[in-house]
Structures are given as C-alpha cells and as structure tokens.
PDB file of C-alpha atoms and ligand atoms in Angstrom:
ATOM      1  CA  UNK A   1       8.431 -22.668 -17.090  1.00 65.00           C
ATOM      2  CA  UNK A   2      12.058 -24.332 -17.495  1.00 62.00           C
ATOM      3  CA  UNK A   3      14.923 -22.107 -18.942  1.00 67.00           C
ATOM      4  CA  UNK A   4      12.945 -18.903 -17.767  1.00 77.00           C
ATOM      5  CA  UNK A   5      15.152 -16.024 -16.689  1.00 85.00           C
ATOM      6  CA  UNK A   6      13.521 -13.440 -14.125  1.00 89.00           C
ATOM      7  CA  UNK A   7      13.210  -9.910 -15.193  1.00 91.00           C
ATOM      8  CA  UNK A   8      14.474  -7.533 -12.046  1.00 92.00           C
ATOM      9  CA  UNK A   9      13.177  -4.714 -13.832  1.00 91.00           C
ATOM     10  CA  UNK A  10       9.780  -6.347 -12.798  1.00 95.00           C
ATOM     11  CA  UNK A  11      10.458  -7.289  -9.526  1.00 92.00           C
ATOM     12  CA  UNK A  12      10.324 -10.939 -10.483  1.00 96.00           C
ATOM     13  CA  UNK A  13      11.076 -12.538  -7.020  1.00 97.00           C
ATOM     14  CA  UNK A  14       8.903 -16.004  -7.375  1.00 97.00           C
ATOM     15  CA  UNK A  15       7.817 -17.814  -4.189  1.00 97.00           C
ATOM     16  CA  UNK A  16       8.737 -21.653  -4.143  1.00 96.00           C
ATOM     17  CA  UNK A  17       7.632 -22.655  -0.637  1.00 97.00           C
ATOM     18  CA  UNK A  18       4.253 -24.105  -0.875  1.00 97.00           C
ATOM     19  CA  UNK A  19       4.104 -23.873   2.764  1.00 98.00           C
ATOM     20  CA  UNK A  20       4.037 -20.497   2.415  1.00 98.00           C
ATOM     21  CA  UNK A  21       1.752 -20.014  -0.250  1.00 98.00           C
ATOM     22  CA  UNK A  22      -0.702 -22.125   1.722  1.00 98.00           C
ATOM     23  CA  UNK A  23      -0.419 -19.456   4.555  1.00 98.00           C
ATOM     24  CA  UNK A  24      -1.191 -16.596   1.986  1.00 98.00           C
ATOM     25  CA  UNK A  25      -4.002 -18.755   0.885  1.00 98.00           C
ATOM     26  CA  UNK A  26      -5.360 -19.303   4.216  1.00 98.00           C
ATOM     27  CA  UNK A  27      -4.754 -15.693   4.906  1.00 98.00           C
ATOM     28  CA  UNK A  28      -7.141 -14.528   1.780  1.00 98.00           C
ATOM     29  CA  UNK A  29      -9.658 -16.930   2.725  1.00 97.00           C
ATOM     30  CA  UNK A  30     -11.128 -17.044  -0.748  1.00 97.00           C
ATOM     31  CA  UNK A  31     -14.939 -18.315  -0.702  1.00 95.00           C
ATOM     32  CA  UNK A  32     -16.550 -19.690  -3.538  1.00 93.00           C
ATOM     33  CA  UNK A  33     -18.137 -16.771  -5.881  1.00 90.00           C
ATOM     34  CA  UNK A  34     -15.983 -14.518  -4.278  1.00 97.00           C
ATOM     35  CA  UNK A  35     -13.792 -12.470  -6.471  1.00 98.00           C
ATOM     36  CA  UNK A  36      -9.951 -12.423  -6.180  1.00 98.00           C
ATOM     37  CA  UNK A  37      -7.744 -10.011  -7.725  1.00 98.00           C
ATOM     38  CA  UNK A  38      -4.354 -10.808  -8.189  1.00 98.00           C
ATOM     39  CA  UNK A  39      -1.918  -8.656  -8.863  1.00 98.00           C
ATOM     40  CA  UNK A  40       1.321  -9.941 -10.693  1.00 98.00           C
ATOM     41  CA  UNK A  41       0.803 -14.038 -10.810  1.00 98.00           C
ATOM     42  CA  UNK A  42       4.341 -14.571 -12.236  1.00 97.00           C
ATOM     43  CA  UNK A  43       4.573 -18.290 -12.770  1.00 96.00           C
ATOM     44  CA  UNK A  44       1.244 -19.038 -11.085  1.00 96.00           C
ATOM     45  CA  UNK A  45       2.362 -20.288  -7.370  1.00 95.00           C
ATOM     46  CA  UNK A  46      -0.291 -18.286  -5.468  1.00 98.00           C
ATOM     47  CA  UNK A  47      -2.760 -18.333  -8.304  1.00 98.00           C
ATOM     48  CA  UNK A  48      -3.227 -21.979  -8.604  1.00 97.00           C
ATOM     49  CA  UNK A  49      -3.768 -22.245  -4.668  1.00 97.00           C
ATOM     50  CA  UNK A  50      -6.278 -19.365  -5.149  1.00 98.00           C
ATOM     51  CA  UNK A  51      -8.257 -21.006  -7.690  1.00 97.00           C
ATOM     52  CA  UNK A  52      -8.550 -24.522  -6.289  1.00 96.00           C
ATOM     53  CA  UNK A  53     -10.388 -22.745  -3.499  1.00 97.00           C
ATOM     54  CA  UNK A  54     -13.333 -22.220  -5.853  1.00 96.00           C
ATOM     55  CA  UNK A  55     -13.218 -18.180  -6.114  1.00 98.00           C
ATOM     56  CA  UNK A  56     -13.391 -16.159  -9.372  1.00 98.00           C
ATOM     57  CA  UNK A  57      -9.697 -15.288  -9.680  1.00 98.00           C
ATOM     58  CA  UNK A  58      -8.542 -12.229 -11.816  1.00 98.00           C
ATOM     59  CA  UNK A  59      -5.021 -12.261 -12.011  1.00 98.00           C
ATOM     60  CA  UNK A  60      -3.125  -9.268 -13.899  1.00 98.00           C
ATOM     61  CA  UNK A  61       0.393 -10.124 -15.026  1.00 98.00           C
ATOM     62  CA  UNK A  62       2.355  -7.274 -16.787  1.00 98.00           C
ATOM     63  CA  UNK A  63       4.673  -9.895 -18.830  1.00 97.00           C
ATOM     64  CA  UNK A  64       3.947 -11.090 -21.602  1.00 96.00           C
ATOM     65  CA  UNK A  65       5.874 -13.947 -21.682  1.00 94.00           C
ATOM     66  CA  UNK A  66       4.419 -15.028 -18.340  1.00 96.00           C
ATOM     67  CA  UNK A  67       0.690 -13.974 -19.329  1.00 96.00           C
ATOM     68  CA  UNK A  68       1.299 -16.474 -22.028  1.00 93.00           C
ATOM     69  CA  UNK A  69       2.455 -19.372 -19.986  1.00 93.00           C
ATOM     70  CA  UNK A  70      -0.369 -18.391 -17.853  1.00 95.00           C
ATOM     71  CA  UNK A  71      -3.179 -18.430 -20.317  1.00 93.00           C
ATOM     72  CA  UNK A  72      -2.336 -21.966 -20.895  1.00 90.00           C
ATOM     73  CA  UNK A  73      -2.915 -22.954 -17.122  1.00 89.00           C
ATOM     74  CA  UNK A  74      -6.160 -21.228 -17.197  1.00 93.00           C
ATOM     75  CA  UNK A  75      -7.258 -24.023 -19.839  1.00 93.00           C
ATOM     76  CA  UNK A  76      -7.372 -26.101 -16.758  1.00 94.00           C
ATOM     77  CA  UNK A  77      -9.580 -23.893 -14.416  1.00 96.00           C
ATOM     78  CA  UNK A  78     -12.432 -22.314 -15.663  1.00 95.00           C
ATOM     79  CA  UNK A  79     -12.580 -19.853 -12.849  1.00 97.00           C
ATOM     80  CA  UNK A  80      -9.360 -18.692 -13.755  1.00 97.00           C
ATOM     81  CA  UNK A  81      -8.980 -15.296 -16.152  1.00 97.00           C
ATOM     82  CA  UNK A  82      -5.650 -13.755 -16.844  1.00 97.00           C
ATOM     83  CA  UNK A  83      -5.578 -10.294 -17.880  1.00 97.00           C
ATOM     84  CA  UNK A  84      -1.992  -9.024 -19.653  1.00 97.00           C
ATOM     85  CA  UNK A  85      -1.860  -5.579 -18.170  1.00 98.00           C
ATOM     86  CA  UNK A  86      -0.187  -2.796 -16.179  1.00 98.00           C
ATOM     87  CA  UNK A  87      -1.987  -3.246 -12.994  1.00 98.00           C
ATOM     88  CA  UNK A  88      -1.610   0.399 -12.094  1.00 98.00           C
ATOM     89  CA  UNK A  89      -4.247   1.236 -15.114  1.00 98.00           C
ATOM     90  CA  UNK A  90      -6.240  -1.812 -15.012  1.00 98.00           C
ATOM     91  CA  UNK A  91      -9.848  -0.739 -14.049  1.00 98.00           C
ATOM     92  CA  UNK A  92     -11.902  -3.882 -12.590  1.00 98.00           C
ATOM     93  CA  UNK A  93     -15.483  -4.754 -14.396  1.00 95.00           C
ATOM     94  CA  UNK A  94     -16.569  -6.025 -10.309  1.00 97.00           C
ATOM     95  CA  UNK A  95     -18.012  -3.808  -7.777  1.00 97.00           C
ATOM     96  CA  UNK A  96     -16.363  -5.763  -4.679  1.00 97.00           C
ATOM     97  CA  UNK A  97     -13.275  -7.986  -4.501  1.00 98.00           C
ATOM     98  CA  UNK A  98     -10.656  -9.159  -2.468  1.00 98.00           C
ATOM     99  CA  UNK A  99      -6.669  -8.251  -4.011  1.00 98.00           C
ATOM    100  CA  UNK A 100      -3.678 -10.289  -3.183  1.00 98.00           C
ATOM    101  CA  UNK A 101      -0.133  -9.784  -4.777  1.00 98.00           C
ATOM    102  CA  UNK A 102       3.386 -10.815  -3.791  1.00 98.00           C
ATOM    103  CA  UNK A 103       3.960  -7.434  -5.144  1.00 98.00           C
ATOM    104  CA  UNK A 104       6.697  -6.353  -7.259  1.00 95.00           C
ATOM    105  CA  UNK A 105       8.908  -4.042  -4.933  1.00 92.00           C
ATOM    106  CA  UNK A 106       9.509  -1.108  -7.492  1.00 93.00           C
ATOM    107  CA  UNK A 107       5.279  -0.389  -7.552  1.00 96.00           C
ATOM    108  CA  UNK A 108       4.392  -1.049  -4.069  1.00 97.00           C
ATOM    109  CA  UNK A 109       3.279   3.046  -3.215  1.00 96.00           C
ATOM    110  CA  UNK A 110       1.670   3.022  -6.456  1.00 98.00           C
ATOM    111  CA  UNK A 111      -0.282   0.163  -5.461  1.00 98.00           C
ATOM    112  CA  UNK A 112      -1.296   1.593  -2.569  1.00 98.00           C
ATOM    113  CA  UNK A 113      -2.534   4.730  -4.029  1.00 97.00           C
ATOM    114  CA  UNK A 114      -4.456   2.316  -6.520  1.00 98.00           C
ATOM    115  CA  UNK A 115      -5.929   0.644  -3.045  1.00 98.00           C
ATOM    116  CA  UNK A 116      -7.140   3.999  -1.646  1.00 97.00           C
ATOM    117  CA  UNK A 117      -9.129   5.377  -4.712  1.00 97.00           C
ATOM    118  CA  UNK A 118     -10.490   1.991  -4.892  1.00 98.00           C
ATOM    119  CA  UNK A 119     -11.121   1.634  -1.377  1.00 97.00           C
ATOM    120  CA  UNK A 120     -15.605   1.307  -2.013  1.00 97.00           C
ATOM    121  CA  UNK A 121     -14.812  -1.684  -4.221  1.00 98.00           C
ATOM    122  CA  UNK A 122     -12.559  -3.145  -1.869  1.00 98.00           C
ATOM    123  CA  UNK A 123     -13.763  -6.297   0.687  1.00 98.00           C
ATOM    124  CA  UNK A 124      -9.963  -6.535   1.713  1.00 98.00           C
ATOM    125  CA  UNK A 125      -5.964  -7.127   0.606  1.00 98.00           C
ATOM    126  CA  UNK A 126      -3.329  -9.160   1.259  1.00 98.00           C
ATOM    127  CA  UNK A 127       0.103  -8.259   0.108  1.00 98.00           C
ATOM    128  CA  UNK A 128       3.776  -9.311   0.429  1.00 98.00           C
ATOM    129  CA  UNK A 129       6.170  -6.417   0.469  1.00 98.00           C
ATOM    130  CA  UNK A 130       9.516  -5.549   2.129  1.00 98.00           C
ATOM    131  CA  UNK A 131       9.461  -6.159   5.485  1.00 98.00           C
ATOM    132  CA  UNK A 132      10.496  -2.242   6.439  1.00 97.00           C
ATOM    133  CA  UNK A 133       7.319  -1.063   4.202  1.00 98.00           C
ATOM    134  CA  UNK A 134       5.024  -3.837   5.885  1.00 98.00           C
ATOM    135  CA  UNK A 135       6.614  -1.925   9.262  1.00 98.00           C
ATOM    136  CA  UNK A 136       5.516   1.285   7.804  1.00 97.00           C
ATOM    137  CA  UNK A 137       2.115   0.602   6.574  1.00 98.00           C
ATOM    138  CA  UNK A 138       1.416  -1.164  10.281  1.00 98.00           C
ATOM    139  CA  UNK A 139       2.850   1.846  12.191  1.00 98.00           C
ATOM    140  CA  UNK A 140       1.309   4.444  14.674  1.00 97.00           C
ATOM    141  CA  UNK A 141       2.199   7.482  16.076  1.00 97.00           C
ATOM    142  CA  UNK A 142       4.977   7.650  18.330  1.00 96.00           C
ATOM    143  CA  UNK A 143       6.815   5.145  16.151  1.00 96.00           C
ATOM    144  CA  UNK A 144       9.495   5.766  13.951  1.00 95.00           C
ATOM    145  CA  UNK A 145       8.180   4.315  10.713  1.00 96.00           C
ATOM    146  CA  UNK A 146       5.129   6.518  11.027  1.00 98.00           C
ATOM    147  CA  UNK A 147       4.770   8.141   7.701  1.00 96.00           C
ATOM    148  CA  UNK A 148       2.459   9.399   5.310  1.00 97.00           C
ATOM    149  CA  UNK A 149       1.808   6.137   3.469  1.00 97.00           C
ATOM    150  CA  UNK A 150       0.595   4.972   7.180  1.00 98.00           C
ATOM    151  CA  UNK A 151      -1.710   7.898   7.116  1.00 98.00           C
ATOM    152  CA  UNK A 152      -3.371   7.831   3.811  1.00 98.00           C
ATOM    153  CA  UNK A 153      -3.776   3.811   4.331  1.00 98.00           C
ATOM    154  CA  UNK A 154      -5.032   4.010   8.016  1.00 98.00           C
ATOM    155  CA  UNK A 155      -7.723   6.998   7.115  1.00 98.00           C
ATOM    156  CA  UNK A 156      -9.734   4.000   5.684  1.00 98.00           C
ATOM    157  CA  UNK A 157      -8.084   0.263   6.452  1.00 98.00           C
ATOM    158  CA  UNK A 158      -6.746  -1.668   9.492  1.00 98.00           C
ATOM    159  CA  UNK A 159      -3.190  -2.695   8.777  1.00 98.00           C
ATOM    160  CA  UNK A 160      -1.759  -5.879  10.152  1.00 98.00           C
ATOM    161  CA  UNK A 161       1.819  -7.350   9.648  1.00 98.00           C
ATOM    162  CA  UNK A 162       0.872 -11.328   9.395  1.00 98.00           C
ATOM    163  CA  UNK A 163       4.178 -13.209   9.062  1.00 98.00           C
ATOM    164  CA  UNK A 164       7.444 -12.162   7.805  1.00 98.00           C
ATOM    165  CA  UNK A 165       9.478 -14.397   4.693  1.00 98.00           C
ATOM    166  CA  UNK A 166      12.510 -15.195   4.468  1.00 98.00           C
ATOM    167  CA  UNK A 167      14.628 -14.323   1.306  1.00 98.00           C
ATOM    168  CA  UNK A 168      15.255 -18.295   1.174  1.00 98.00           C
ATOM    169  CA  UNK A 169      11.725 -18.816  -0.155  1.00 98.00           C
ATOM    170  CA  UNK A 170      12.122 -17.130  -3.681  1.00 97.00           C
ATOM    171  CA  UNK A 171      13.501 -17.863  -6.594  1.00 96.00           C
ATOM    172  CA  UNK A 172      15.804 -15.956  -7.372  1.00 96.00           C
ATOM    173  CA  UNK A 173      15.929 -14.883  -3.628  1.00 97.00           C
ATOM    174  CA  UNK A 174      15.156 -10.655  -2.975  1.00 96.00           C
ATOM    175  CA  UNK A 175      18.612  -9.067  -0.860  1.00 95.00           C
ATOM    176  CA  UNK A 176      15.545  -8.363   1.801  1.00 96.00           C
ATOM    177  CA  UNK A 177      13.102 -10.214   4.106  1.00 98.00           C
ATOM    178  CA  UNK A 178       9.562  -9.827   2.893  1.00 98.00           C
ATOM    179  CA  UNK A 179       6.252  -9.640   5.175  1.00 98.00           C
ATOM    180  CA  UNK A 180       3.103 -10.761   4.097  1.00 98.00           C
ATOM    181  CA  UNK A 181       0.694  -8.064   5.279  1.00 98.00           C
ATOM    182  CA  UNK A 182      -3.488  -7.880   5.539  1.00 98.00           C
ATOM    183  CA  UNK A 183      -5.495  -4.182   4.811  1.00 98.00           C
ATOM    184  CA  UNK A 184      -9.257  -4.751   6.259  1.00 98.00           C
ATOM    185  CA  UNK A 185     -11.876  -2.145   5.273  1.00 98.00           C
ATOM    186  CA  UNK A 186     -12.874   0.117   8.055  1.00 97.00           C
ATOM    187  CA  UNK A 187     -15.117   3.249   8.417  1.00 97.00           C
ATOM    188  CA  UNK A 188     -13.112   5.501   6.946  1.00 96.00           C
ATOM    189  CA  UNK A 189     -11.916   8.845   8.839  1.00 97.00           C
ATOM    190  CA  UNK A 190     -13.497  11.922   7.581  1.00 95.00           C
ATOM    191  CA  UNK A 191     -11.122  14.440   6.439  1.00 96.00           C
ATOM    192  CA  UNK A 192     -13.117  18.075   5.765  1.00 91.00           C
ATOM    193  CA  UNK A 193     -10.408  19.839   3.416  1.00 90.00           C
ATOM    194  CA  UNK A 194      -8.650  16.886   2.217  1.00 93.00           C
ATOM    195  CA  UNK A 195      -5.986  18.881  -0.102  1.00 90.00           C
ATOM    196  CA  UNK A 196      -4.915  20.965   3.391  1.00 91.00           C
ATOM    197  CA  UNK A 197      -4.821  17.437   4.925  1.00 95.00           C
ATOM    198  CA  UNK A 198      -2.845  15.984   2.460  1.00 95.00           C
ATOM    199  CA  UNK A 199      -0.088  18.920   1.830  1.00 92.00           C
ATOM    200  CA  UNK A 200       0.170  19.011   5.719  1.00 94.00           C
ATOM    201  CA  UNK A 201       0.972  15.515   6.538  1.00 96.00           C
ATOM    202  CA  UNK A 202       3.739  15.452   3.257  1.00 95.00           C
ATOM    203  CA  UNK A 203       5.238  18.796   4.741  1.00 94.00           C
ATOM    204  CA  UNK A 204       5.489  17.570   8.213  1.00 96.00           C
ATOM    205  CA  UNK A 205       7.446  14.475   7.355  1.00 96.00           C
ATOM    206  CA  UNK A 206       9.477  15.920   4.405  1.00 94.00           C
ATOM    207  CA  UNK A 207      13.159  15.929   6.398  1.00 94.00           C
ATOM    208  CA  UNK A 208      12.616  14.094   9.772  1.00 90.00           C
ATOM    209  CA  UNK A 209      15.662  15.616  10.976  1.00 91.00           C
ATOM    210  CA  UNK A 210      13.377  18.713  11.454  1.00 95.00           C
ATOM    211  CA  UNK A 211      11.066  19.916  13.648  1.00 96.00           C
ATOM    212  CA  UNK A 212       7.282  19.900  12.902  1.00 96.00           C
ATOM    213  CA  UNK A 213       7.132  23.778  12.339  1.00 95.00           C
ATOM    214  CA  UNK A 214      10.273  24.154  10.614  1.00 95.00           C
ATOM    215  CA  UNK A 215       9.063  21.461   8.193  1.00 95.00           C
ATOM    216  CA  UNK A 216       5.583  22.891   7.808  1.00 93.00           C
ATOM    217  CA  UNK A 217       6.875  26.262   6.959  1.00 91.00           C
ATOM    218  CA  UNK A 218       8.380  25.004   3.503  1.00 87.00           C
ATOM    219  CA  UNK A 219       4.869  24.307   2.314  1.00 84.00           C
ATOM    220  CA  UNK A 220       2.401  27.175   4.012  1.00 85.00           C
ATOM    221  CA  UNK A 221       1.968  30.379   3.706  1.00 85.00           C
ATOM    222  CA  UNK A 222       1.427  31.668   7.146  1.00 81.00           C
ATOM    223  CA  UNK A 223       3.900  33.290   9.244  1.00 88.00           C
ATOM    224  CA  UNK A 224       6.296  31.216  11.388  1.00 91.00           C
ATOM    225  CA  UNK A 225       5.049  32.891  14.601  1.00 93.00           C
ATOM    226  CA  UNK A 226       1.330  31.992  13.468  1.00 91.00           C
ATOM    227  CA  UNK A 227       2.101  28.478  12.716  1.00 92.00           C
ATOM    228  CA  UNK A 228       3.827  27.951  16.448  1.00 95.00           C
ATOM    229  CA  UNK A 229       0.858  29.920  17.899  1.00 94.00           C
ATOM    230  CA  UNK A 230      -1.201  26.979  16.376  1.00 95.00           C
ATOM    231  CA  UNK A 231       0.559  24.290  17.995  1.00 96.00           C
ATOM    232  CA  UNK A 232       0.942  26.233  21.335  1.00 96.00           C
ATOM    233  CA  UNK A 233      -3.132  26.059  21.149  1.00 95.00           C
ATOM    234  CA  UNK A 234      -2.890  22.701  20.479  1.00 97.00           C
ATOM    235  CA  UNK A 235      -0.805  21.934  23.792  1.00 97.00           C
ATOM    236  CA  UNK A 236       1.814  21.002  21.069  1.00 97.00           C
ATOM    237  CA  UNK A 237       5.932  22.232  21.746  1.00 96.00           C
ATOM    238  CA  UNK A 238       7.583  24.268  19.139  1.00 95.00           C
ATOM    239  CA  UNK A 239      10.384  21.555  19.352  1.00 96.00           C
ATOM    240  CA  UNK A 240       7.870  18.633  18.536  1.00 96.00           C
ATOM    241  CA  UNK A 241       8.009  16.279  15.493  1.00 97.00           C
ATOM    242  CA  UNK A 242       5.759  15.094  13.058  1.00 97.00           C
ATOM    243  CA  UNK A 243       6.029  11.045  14.050  1.00 97.00           C
ATOM    244  CA  UNK A 244       4.385  12.299  17.485  1.00 97.00           C
ATOM    245  CA  UNK A 245       0.539  12.813  16.028  1.00 98.00           C
ATOM    246  CA  UNK A 246      -1.553  10.585  15.478  1.00 98.00           C
ATOM    247  CA  UNK A 247      -4.380  10.883  12.269  1.00 98.00           C
ATOM    248  CA  UNK A 248      -6.891  12.753  14.814  1.00 97.00           C
ATOM    249  CA  UNK A 249      -4.132  14.955  15.983  1.00 98.00           C
ATOM    250  CA  UNK A 250      -2.889  16.019  12.047  1.00 98.00           C
ATOM    251  CA  UNK A 251      -7.036  16.448  11.389  1.00 97.00           C
ATOM    252  CA  UNK A 252      -7.349  18.897  14.105  1.00 97.00           C
ATOM    253  CA  UNK A 253      -3.764  20.609  13.307  1.00 97.00           C
ATOM    254  CA  UNK A 254      -5.730  21.222   9.898  1.00 96.00           C
ATOM    255  CA  UNK A 255      -8.820  22.569  11.389  1.00 95.00           C
ATOM    256  CA  UNK A 256      -6.096  24.857  13.501  1.00 94.00           C
ATOM    257  CA  UNK A 257      -4.531  25.711  10.407  1.00 94.00           C
ATOM    258  CA  UNK A 258      -7.666  26.603   8.024  1.00 93.00           C
ATOM    259  CA  UNK A 259      -9.214  28.482  10.983  1.00 92.00           C
ATOM    260  CA  UNK A 260      -6.306  30.862  10.813  1.00 89.00           C
ATOM    261  CA  UNK A 261      -6.348  30.834   7.079  1.00 86.00           C
ATOM    262  CA  UNK A 262      -2.704  29.160   6.721  1.00 84.00           C
ATOM    263  CA  UNK A 263      -2.956  27.225   3.613  1.00 82.00           C
ATOM    264  CA  UNK A 264      -0.242  25.987   1.013  1.00 80.00           C
ATOM    265  CA  UNK A 265       1.867  27.797  -0.887  1.00 71.00           C
ATOM    266  CA  UNK A 266       0.025  27.946  -4.719  1.00 52.00           C
ATOM    267  CA  UNK A 267       2.355  26.299  -7.219  1.00 45.00           C
TER     268      UNK A 267
HETATM  269  N1  LIG B 301       2.896 -14.300  -7.626  1.00 52.46           N
HETATM  270  C1  LIG B 301       4.285 -14.499  -8.362  1.00 52.46           C
HETATM  271  C2  LIG B 301       4.574 -15.582  -7.103  1.00 52.46           C
HETATM  272  O1  LIG B 301       4.476 -15.131  -6.267  1.00 52.46           O
HETATM  273  O2  LIG B 301       5.433 -16.120  -7.198  1.00 52.46           O
HETATM  274  C3  LIG B 301       5.177 -13.641  -8.915  1.00 52.46           C
HETATM  275  C4  LIG B 301       5.487 -12.517  -7.723  1.00 52.46           C
HETATM  276  S1  LIG B 301       6.777 -11.428  -8.301  1.00 52.46           S
HETATM  277  C5  LIG B 301       7.696 -10.459  -6.652  1.00 52.46           C
HETATM  278  C6  LIG B 301       5.794  -9.942  -9.107  1.00 52.46           C
HETATM  279  C7  LIG B 301       5.248 -10.067 -10.153  1.00 52.46           C
HETATM  280  O3  LIG B 301       4.570  -8.903 -10.674  1.00 52.46           O
HETATM  281  C8  LIG B 301       5.853 -10.633 -11.518  1.00 52.46           C
HETATM  282  O4  LIG B 301       5.182 -12.025 -12.151  1.00 52.46           O
HETATM  283  C9  LIG B 301       5.802  -9.458 -12.614  1.00 52.46           C
HETATM  284  O5  LIG B 301       6.279  -9.714 -14.074  1.00 52.46           O
HETATM  285  C10 LIG B 301       4.726  -8.675 -12.021  1.00 52.46           C
HETATM  286  N2  LIG B 301       4.690  -7.128 -12.521  1.00 52.46           N
HETATM  287  C11 LIG B 301       5.411  -6.675 -12.216  1.00 52.46           C
HETATM  288  N3  LIG B 301       4.645  -5.455 -12.888  1.00 52.46           N
HETATM  289  C12 LIG B 301       3.833  -5.209 -12.659  1.00 52.46           C
HETATM  290  C13 LIG B 301       2.672  -4.682 -13.471  1.00 52.46           C
HETATM  291  N4  LIG B 301       2.326  -3.061 -13.271  1.00 52.46           N
HETATM  292  N5  LIG B 301       1.369  -4.959 -13.293  1.00 52.46           N
HETATM  293  C14 LIG B 301       1.011  -6.275 -13.161  1.00 52.46           C
HETATM  294  N6  LIG B 301       2.139  -7.310 -12.964  1.00 52.46           N
HETATM  295  C15 LIG B 301       3.245  -6.596 -12.826  1.00 52.46           C
END
C-alpha cells in the first residue's frame, strides 16, 4: 500500500511490529474452523497472521480504499472474507465467534456496547485500546478508574490487560500508549430491574467530585432523606462515593431504592 495516507478521522494507526502482531495472534489463539471477526483490518497486518491459523476470518473495514486493497489480499486466502461496512451496524450471520481488533479509538465505547448486546454469541474478544480505557475496563471497585463502562462490561465478561504497546509500533504513531485487553465471557450477573440499575450507575458517576447521594439526587424521584436512609440501611456513609461500590453493592442499592419506590425521573 505504498503512498497511502492514513485517515485520522477513521483512527488509522497501523501496526508495524511483527512481534506485537504475533503476540496478539497468540492471545487470540484461533483454531481452524473457528470464526474470528476482525474490526478494522486496515492494511491487513493482523488479518494475515490470523488467516494463517486456518480459522475463518471475517474482516469488517469501513474504509472503501482499504477494503478494495484487502479484497485482493483475500484472493490468496480462501478462509478470509472482507466486508466493507461500518462495524457498528454490522450483524454477523454466525452463532458464535471471537472478536479481534486494533480498535479505532473514537469508536471504543460503541464497540463495547455492541459486544455487550451480542454477548450470547461471543466466545471471547481481544482488543487494542488506549491504555487508560483498558485500565478503566479492567478496574474494580475502590479504584479511581472504576466506571459505568467497567460495570456494564463486567456484568458479562472478565476483563484482563494482556500487555501495553508503545506508539513506536504504529504508523503513524498515536499520541498515547495502547493496551491489548482480553474479554472472556462469564456467567452473566442477573439484574432484576436493568433500567433502574443503569440509571443508578450512570448517575452515581456523573460528577466524580460529588458524593453518591448528590449525584443520585439529580436522576431520582425520591427525597434526599429517603436516599440517605437507603444508604444508611446498607451501612454506607452519606459521604460515600460511587467508586467505592462493587457491582454487588450497586445491585443491592438498586433493589433498596426500588423497594422504597425511588425511581428515575421520567423525561
Ligand atoms: N488492524 C489494522 C492494524 O492493526 O494495522 C488497522 C487498525 S486502525 C487502528 C483501525 C482501523 O479501523 C482502520 O483501518 C479504520 O479504517 C477502521 N475503521 C474505522 N472505523 C471503522 C468502523 N466504524 N467500522 C469498521 N472499520 C472501521
């Protein structure tokens, strides 16, 4: 692909290190016959390494120029299919598959939403993300990185940081360090009232400098004294912050609020 100019708006930072490509391929651990869906194959650096494992590779690339180039590459591998599409509106025809991608950083959150929506079909995911986003996704309660995206992901997946990748391994180099992370499906944590749980979690973290009760008051219909009462029942201080609550505690909080008929404001 001589002379090709990377498109910044599509998050095009292409991997150039054979060693990093091999490390990602090893984490993916693709087996012949398995379906691997690659998000944003770009110039095919990872795609070729994956295709050589004998797995069925379905590579979804938004950029028409790159998809055209990859189409020629696909002629060399009968187990490689290129689809020119926006991954976010792509619906796979397969019952189960692994996802892989050196993600365009501007679509990381919607990709994670996609993963959570398609969780019943996903046997695993290996993504390159910005280091900070990786730390956030893999964080746990009590850490400053603990956040709604970690909670909604960890309801269904265990998240692990595999290794960090310096900007020198990309062309053009991004401004930040990246991390390869792995999502492994686990038995989902059941949520009785998901709408209320989601509202509680999203509001709880809205302004990190604020206490949990102050953040909750912005989105819930109850009186402050009732919300403080719920926290007291749970053995939590009025001064506590969202970062301190585990998923189990957020579920408990949701159930307590529901039993006191404290619900989100209707729009
Ligand atoms: N996998 C290649 C590599 O590691 O060298 C390229 C990775 S680059 C960070 C991200 C790729 O995702 C680019 O090829 C870009 O064109 C593509 N892309 C951006 N937005 C996309 C979308 N919505 N759907 C599919 N591909 C997208």
